[in-house]
Amino acid sequence: LFIVPRPARCQEPPAQEAGEVKTVEASGTAVIKGGNTALARDSAISDALRKAVEQAVGLIVSSDTAVKNYQLLEDNVYTRTQGYVKDYSITGESISGGTVNVSVRATIATGPLEDDLAAMGLLQKKVERPRVLFMIAEKNIGHRRYVFWWWGRTDYMGEVVDISAADSTLKEVFLKKGFNVVDISGSAAAFSTSDAFRVADLTQTGARSIGKRLNADVVVYGKAVAMEGPRTPESNVGTYIADVVAEAVRVDDGVVLGSGSGHATSRSIAGISGGTEAISRASVELAEKLTDQITAAWSGPQYVTLRIKGISDYRDLATFKKSLKGSVRGVGAVFQRSFSDGEAVLEVEGEISAQKLADGISSMDPSYRITGTTKDSVEVTVDGDGTIK
């Protein structure tokens, strides 16, 4: 037995106004009780709309966040479809085995949904994971010095240069967490860079410089060392201790996204194997800390550095900042870093990318000319006499 689909659009009680909407498709079911097909149909529609709202939540927050906070979402979001569904249409209906099945296409108002998720502290939006480059100088058992792949040759003062155990382990954990990783395994020996950066004690400037060359968004740089611990008398098994420390920085502007250390021990007959195992274990501990820190930083409010040239005086800068917040969607707060000789540096906080910020500024006034963009920065020149209207 099939029910003929109704072509007309159906209306939920109106959701509060929202600028953005998402259209999703979902299906719902309900068991017919006491022969009351109409009641079961209504219940199936409600079930479908609830699942539509669940889908919309899944498009906004990370899957981990949704799973960990399911009961909170169940009590405060999933049961309140009337607050988020602007309208819907029924795309299919059927009855099978005493169950009504209904399919809907629903329009979800994301504004109210995001407001409620933010109020519950769950608005950790999905974002594209950054490209991460690992630069860990490593000193394993049997090595007299730290070795590192950015030396650019197959040996370093008599030590064989290879991808370190720390690099390999960090890469493996980050990949499992869904990050994009810069793979240098096939080109490490052919890599060349400035002599100033061919050192184990790499500075942030050096790490960012190499990261830019390899199109990385984030560089994780630091050191790993393994040492032999106490050995049981008359035993061939030795104890090995490893420590790994690292810092994660954003390549574009040097913002520190995370830092931490890992410590581990291992027991082995062979020194190199024992040291490698200890370093790997310590690197797993470090990776868990860094992935959490980077994810939190990357999923929270975005910060875009905005450089403006050609401003006539400070009053014009104040006018620009006020206009920016009112004209470009997604701009939250605007912080002033500096202003001198007609040039200002601002930091824009909000749910907006550098590209969208540039697009928004270019549409504000014809005199605002975008002269450069990166993933985290925008450069603007004010044409004419520098007066901002």
Coordinates of N, CA and C in Angstrom, one line a residue, residues 133-138 147-154 161-164 167 182-185 187-193 198 202 210-211 214 219-220:
L133 N 53.8 20.5 8.4 CA 55.2 20.1 8.1 C 55.9 19.8 9.4
F134 N 56.6 18.7 9.5 CA 57.3 18.3 10.7 C 58.8 18.5 10.5
M135 N 59.4 19.1 11.5 CA 60.9 19.4 11.4 C 61.5 19.1 12.8
I136 N 61.7 17.8 13.1 CA 62.2 17.4 14.4 C 63.7 16.9 14.2
A137 N 64.6 17.6 14.9 CA 66.0 17.2 14.9 C 66.1 16.0 15.9
E138 N 66.7 14.9 15.6 CA 66.7 13.7 16.4 C 68.1 13.2 16.7
V147 N 70.6 14.8 14.1 CA 70.5 14.8 12.6 C 69.1 15.3 12.2
F148 N 69.0 15.9 11.0 CA 67.8 16.5 10.6 C 67.7 16.5 9.1
W149 N 66.5 16.3 8.5 CA 66.4 16.2 7.1 C 66.6 17.5 6.3
W150 N 66.4 18.6 6.9 CA 66.6 19.9 6.2 C 68.1 20.3 6.0
W151 N 69.0 19.4 6.5 CA 70.4 19.6 6.2 C 70.6 19.5 4.7
G152 N 69.7 18.7 4.0 CA 69.7 18.6 2.5 C 70.7 17.7 1.9
R153 N 71.4 16.9 2.7 CA 72.3 15.9 2.2 C 72.1 14.5 2.9
T154 N 72.8 13.5 2.4 CA 72.6 12.2 3.0 C 73.3 12.0 4.3
V161 N 71.7 11.0 7.6 CA 70.5 11.8 7.7 C 69.3 11.1 7.1
D162 N 68.2 10.9 7.9 CA 67.1 10.2 7.4 C 65.9 10.8 8.1
I163 N 64.7 10.5 7.6 CA 63.5 10.9 8.3 C 63.4 10.3 9.7
S164 N 63.3 11.1 10.7 CA 63.5 10.7 12.1 C 62.3 9.9 12.5
D167 N 59.6 12.3 13.5 CA 58.8 12.8 12.3 C 57.8 11.8 11.8
V182 N 52.5 17.4 5.0 CA 53.5 17.6 3.9 C 54.5 16.5 3.9
D183 N 54.6 15.7 2.8 CA 55.4 14.5 2.8 C 56.7 14.9 2.1
I184 N 57.8 14.9 2.9 CA 59.2 15.2 2.3 C 60.0 14.0 2.2
S185 N 59.5 12.8 2.4 CA 60.3 11.6 2.4 C 61.0 11.3 1.1
S187 N 62.1 13.7 -1.0 CA 62.9 14.8 -1.5 C 63.8 15.4 -0.4
A188 N 63.8 14.8 0.7 CA 64.7 15.3 1.8 C 66.1 15.4 1.5
A189 N 66.6 14.4 0.8 CA 68.1 14.4 0.5 C 68.4 15.4 -0.6
A190 N 67.4 15.8 -1.4 CA 67.7 16.8 -2.4 C 67.3 18.2 -2.0
F191 N 66.9 18.3 -0.7 CA 66.4 19.6 -0.3 C 67.6 20.6 0.0
S192 N 67.5 21.8 -0.4 CA 68.6 22.8 -0.1 C 67.9 24.0 0.5
T193 N 68.7 24.6 1.4 CA 68.2 25.9 2.0 C 69.4 26.7 2.4
R198 N 70.3 25.6 8.3 CA 70.7 24.2 8.3 C 71.4 23.9 9.6
L202 N 66.7 25.0 15.3 CA 66.0 25.8 14.3 C 65.2 26.9 15.0
I210 N 61.2 27.7 5.7 CA 61.1 26.4 5.0 C 59.7 26.0 4.8
G211 N 58.8 26.2 5.8 CA 57.4 25.9 5.6 C 56.8 26.6 4.4
L214 N 57.5 24.9 1.2 CA 56.9 23.6 1.0 C 55.4 23.8 1.1
V219 N 54.0 24.6 10.9 CA 55.2 23.9 11.0 C 55.3 23.4 12.5
V220 N 55.6 22.2 12.7 CA 55.9 21.6 14.0 C 57.4 21.4 14.1

